[in-house]
Amino acid sequence: MKILSVNCGSSSLKFKMYEMPEEKVLISGLFERIGEKGSEYTIKIDDLKYSKEVDLKNHKVAFEILVEELKKNAIIKNLSEIKGVGHRIVQGGDYFDKTVVATDDVVAKIDELATLAPLHNKAAITGINAAKEVIPKAVETVVFDTAFHQTIEPVNFLYAVPYEWYTDYKVRKYGAHGTSHKYIASRLNAILGRTNTKLITCHIGSGASVSAIRDGICIDTSMGLTPNAGLIMGTRCGDIDTSVVTYMMRKKNISADDMDTILNKQSGLLGISGVSNDSRDIEEGISKGNERCVLAQKMYVQKIIDYIAMYYFELGGVDAIAFSAGVGENSIRTRIDIMEGLKVLGIVPDYEANNVRGEEKLITTSDSKVPVYIVPTDEEIMIARDTYNLCN
Ligand code: AMP
């Protein structure tokens, strides 16, 4: 059965098609700058990769070209072979604790929740509608980044603000990256050979979050009402004293919208270093003796250590820790910096084993009290699995 896993941004469409239940990747690709000048797409089939510049007026055009490419590359003969299309949705609020079929009611709810993730949820709806038009017979499903975190208890999801903000406005922690944390936890459980485990999963990419997972169930996560909570990220500040916000708004006469932009797009590694949001550039800056890059890296690492330490106590110990996503899978230095900061837990880094990128691997020595792994994440396969199950 052919299942399409889709992630729509406001000007992008990332996809992977699987043969299920074998979980074989048939084709993947990315449409970029949709609705803008210079739009193009890239297709990847095994070792074959090609890009084309085309006018992508909107997401519907992108889906039409995607279908043409599927036919041209003999992935499908007829449209009816695509049985399911699974969409990644950033914000599902407290309505959705699992993947569901994208009925009109469900789409209306996603729209209602767009106040919490305006760009993401609106873009996803555009994608859902476009896919429904172009591939009308497929079962459309929606897979929520927040769903895995719905098991978190009020003691961990509430903020100490007037309780009515929660009852009347649904202000609470929702988290994000849930599909990734769930995948990483399932890999760790497979590696450990049991499911009664205490795990700390670190999804550290341009967005970054840490989760505490007991027996496969999420008990806490570092992102909050929005993704701008917890860790320092590429351009997001993460946890800060809220008074900084009101103080600076008054001092510099900054509007709420502008403050949102500053805290989400001009802060984090970029804000501190003044150089870049990309940890590769930060590492290069460090090698050239840039003091602000040194400071940015120290702050970035310290925050991850703080959250791991906090979750170690919340879980009452930990059976395994995992690093994932762009930085977690690729930054040899950041993993070492974090593990060295965790030596008090009896963690002993294996410097040689850690010298890899993008591989599932144990990176601590055999006498380490807690094993630490690199686990490359795979949100697409989780979307495909849930969609396949709903198609059945
Ligand atoms: P993601 O959001 O998961 O795609 O992660 C993107 C981020 O991963 C980039 O902005 C970089 O900071 C980081 N990254 C990717 N490759 C490397 C690398 N080789 N070394 C260090 N950081 C990397």
PDB file of C-alpha atoms in Angstrom, residues 277-383:
ATOM      1  CA  ASN A 277      21.792  30.498  14.134  1.00  0.00           C
ATOM      2  CA  ASP A 278      23.651  27.473  12.751  1.00  0.00           C
ATOM      3  CA  SER A 279      25.798  25.489  15.166  1.00  0.00           C
ATOM      4  CA  ARG A 280      28.304  24.771  12.378  1.00  0.00           C
ATOM      5  CA  ASP A 281      29.015  28.519  12.137  1.00  0.00           C
ATOM      6  CA  ILE A 282      29.191  28.779  15.926  1.00  0.00           C
ATOM      7  CA  GLU A 283      31.793  25.986  15.981  1.00  0.00           C
ATOM      8  CA  GLU A 284      33.759  27.744  13.250  1.00  0.00           C
ATOM      9  CA  GLY A 285      33.552  30.992  15.232  1.00  0.00           C
ATOM     10  CA  ILE A 286      34.902  29.173  18.303  1.00  0.00           C
ATOM     11  CA  SER A 287      37.831  27.817  16.300  1.00  0.00           C
ATOM     12  CA  LYS A 288      38.643  31.383  15.241  1.00  0.00           C
ATOM     13  CA  GLY A 289      38.540  32.583  18.840  1.00  0.00           C
ATOM     14  CA  ASN A 290      35.216  34.469  18.635  1.00  0.00           C
ATOM     15  CA  GLU A 291      34.327  35.036  22.316  1.00  0.00           C
ATOM     16  CA  ARG A 292      30.601  35.446  21.673  1.00  0.00           C
ATOM     17  CA  CYS A 293      30.481  32.134  19.829  1.00  0.00           C
ATOM     18  CA  VAL A 294      32.247  30.527  22.810  1.00  0.00           C
ATOM     19  CA  LEU A 295      29.643  32.060  25.126  1.00  0.00           C
ATOM     20  CA  ALA A 296      26.704  31.061  22.887  1.00  0.00           C
ATOM     21  CA  GLN A 297      27.885  27.430  22.826  1.00  0.00           C
ATOM     22  CA  LYS A 298      28.377  27.381  26.617  1.00  0.00           C
ATOM     23  CA  MET A 299      24.887  28.774  27.252  1.00  0.00           C
ATOM     24  CA  TYR A 300      23.319  26.414  24.685  1.00  0.00           C
ATOM     25  CA  VAL A 301      24.956  23.343  26.208  1.00  0.00           C
ATOM     26  CA  GLN A 302      24.279  24.412  29.809  1.00  0.00           C
ATOM     27  CA  LYS A 303      20.539  24.658  29.171  1.00  0.00           C
ATOM     28  CA  ILE A 304      20.425  21.123  27.769  1.00  0.00           C
ATOM     29  CA  ILE A 305      22.378  19.857  30.790  1.00  0.00           C
ATOM     30  CA  ASP A 306      19.951  21.690  33.116  1.00  0.00           C
ATOM     31  CA  TYR A 307      16.920  20.020  31.508  1.00  0.00           C
ATOM     32  CA  ILE A 308      18.501  16.565  31.503  1.00  0.00           C
ATOM     33  CA  ALA A 309      19.336  17.032  35.207  1.00  0.00           C
ATOM     34  CA  MET A 310      15.777  18.165  35.958  1.00  0.00           C
ATOM     35  CA  TYR A 311      14.252  15.219  34.097  1.00  0.00           C
ATOM     36  CA  TYR A 312      16.676  12.811  35.781  1.00  0.00           C
ATOM     37  CA  PHE A 313      15.032  13.817  39.059  1.00  0.00           C
ATOM     38  CA  GLU A 314      11.492  13.882  37.661  1.00  0.00           C
ATOM     39  CA  LEU A 315      11.965  10.337  36.359  1.00  0.00           C
ATOM     40  CA  GLY A 316      13.845   9.174  39.461  1.00  0.00           C
ATOM     41  CA  GLY A 317      16.864   8.094  37.391  1.00  0.00           C
ATOM     42  CA  VAL A 318      17.318   7.306  33.725  1.00  0.00           C
ATOM     43  CA  ASP A 319      17.967   4.126  31.703  1.00  0.00           C
ATOM     44  CA  ALA A 320      19.160   5.873  28.517  1.00  0.00           C
ATOM     45  CA  ILE A 321      19.609   9.310  26.988  1.00  0.00           C
ATOM     46  CA  ALA A 322      19.443  10.031  23.247  1.00  0.00           C
ATOM     47  CA  PHE A 323      20.611  12.888  21.011  1.00  0.00           C
ATOM     48  CA  SER A 324      18.743  13.503  17.771  1.00  0.00           C
ATOM     49  CA  ALA A 325      17.957  16.051  14.992  1.00  0.00           C
ATOM     50  CA  GLY A 326      20.412  18.323  13.145  1.00  0.00           C
ATOM     51  CA  VAL A 327      22.712  19.218  16.055  1.00  0.00           C
ATOM     52  CA  GLY A 328      22.173  16.025  18.078  1.00  0.00           C
ATOM     53  CA  GLU A 329      22.933  13.777  15.111  1.00  0.00           C
ATOM     54  CA  ASN A 330      25.796  15.805  13.631  1.00  0.00           C
ATOM     55  CA  SER A 331      27.582  17.982  16.149  1.00  0.00           C
ATOM     56  CA  ILE A 332      30.380  15.842  17.586  1.00  0.00           C
ATOM     57  CA  ARG A 333      31.483  18.719  19.779  1.00  0.00           C
ATOM     58  CA  THR A 334      28.065  19.589  21.243  1.00  0.00           C
ATOM     59  CA  ARG A 335      27.419  15.970  22.266  1.00  0.00           C
ATOM     60  CA  ILE A 336      30.801  15.832  24.024  1.00  0.00           C
ATOM     61  CA  ASP A 337      30.225  19.202  25.745  1.00  0.00           C
ATOM     62  CA  ILE A 338      26.862  17.944  27.053  1.00  0.00           C
ATOM     63  CA  MET A 339      28.155  14.539  28.172  1.00  0.00           C
ATOM     64  CA  GLU A 340      31.121  16.132  29.952  1.00  0.00           C
ATOM     65  CA  GLY A 341      28.677  18.332  31.834  1.00  0.00           C
ATOM     66  CA  LEU A 342      26.799  15.200  32.916  1.00  0.00           C
ATOM     67  CA  LYS A 343      29.802  13.364  34.423  1.00  0.00           C
ATOM     68  CA  VAL A 344      28.252  13.735  37.879  1.00  0.00           C
ATOM     69  CA  LEU A 345      25.614  11.188  36.744  1.00  0.00           C
ATOM     70  CA  GLY A 346      28.400   8.680  36.051  1.00  0.00           C
ATOM     71  CA  ILE A 347      28.226   9.288  32.300  1.00  0.00           C
ATOM     72  CA  VAL A 348      31.510   8.405  30.577  1.00  0.00           C
ATOM     73  CA  PRO A 349      31.736   9.585  26.944  1.00  0.00           C
ATOM     74  CA  ASP A 350      33.358   7.276  24.406  1.00  0.00           C
ATOM     75  CA  TYR A 351      35.252   9.909  22.416  1.00  0.00           C
ATOM     76  CA  GLU A 352      36.052   7.602  19.519  1.00  0.00           C
ATOM     77  CA  ALA A 353      32.527   6.193  19.174  1.00  0.00           C
ATOM     78  CA  ASN A 354      31.145   9.741  19.271  1.00  0.00           C
ATOM     79  CA  ASN A 355      33.200  10.681  16.218  1.00  0.00           C
ATOM     80  CA  VAL A 356      30.317  10.019  13.792  1.00  0.00           C
ATOM     81  CA  ARG A 357      27.434  11.859  12.192  1.00  0.00           C
ATOM     82  CA  GLY A 358      23.894  10.686  11.539  1.00  0.00           C
ATOM     83  CA  GLU A 359      24.282   7.071  12.740  1.00  0.00           C
ATOM     84  CA  GLU A 360      22.361   5.230  15.436  1.00  0.00           C
ATOM     85  CA  LYS A 361      25.156   4.511  17.898  1.00  0.00           C
ATOM     86  CA  LEU A 362      26.119   4.093  21.559  1.00  0.00           C
ATOM     87  CA  ILE A 363      28.526   6.928  22.432  1.00  0.00           C
ATOM     88  CA  THR A 364      29.369   6.097  26.051  1.00  0.00           C
ATOM     89  CA  THR A 365      31.809   3.488  27.357  1.00  0.00           C
ATOM     90  CA  SER A 366      30.705   0.151  28.851  1.00  0.00           C
ATOM     91  CA  ASP A 367      31.344   1.445  32.395  1.00  0.00           C
ATOM     92  CA  SER A 368      29.131   4.524  31.904  1.00  0.00           C
ATOM     93  CA  LYS A 369      26.323   4.449  34.516  1.00  0.00           C
ATOM     94  CA  VAL A 370      23.885   5.742  31.887  1.00  0.00           C
ATOM     95  CA  PRO A 371      24.192   4.781  28.211  1.00  0.00           C
ATOM     96  CA  VAL A 372      23.906   7.690  25.778  1.00  0.00           C
ATOM     97  CA  TYR A 373      22.961   7.101  22.137  1.00  0.00           C
ATOM     98  CA  ILE A 374      22.709   9.001  18.889  1.00  0.00           C
ATOM     99  CA  VAL A 375      19.301   8.152  17.409  1.00  0.00           C
ATOM    100  CA  PRO A 376      18.578   9.769  14.021  1.00  0.00           C
ATOM    101  CA  THR A 377      14.955  10.805  14.127  1.00  0.00           C
ATOM    102  CA  ASP A 378      12.345   9.760  11.556  1.00  0.00           C
ATOM    103  CA  GLU A 379       9.114  11.693  11.877  1.00  0.00           C
ATOM    104  CA  GLU A 380       8.045  10.716   8.344  1.00  0.00           C
ATOM    105  CA  ILE A 381       7.897   7.019   9.100  1.00  0.00           C
ATOM    106  CA  MET A 382       5.759   7.715  12.190  1.00  0.00           C
ATOM    107  CA  ILE A 383       3.325   9.692   9.996  1.00  0.00           C
TER     108      ILE A 383
END
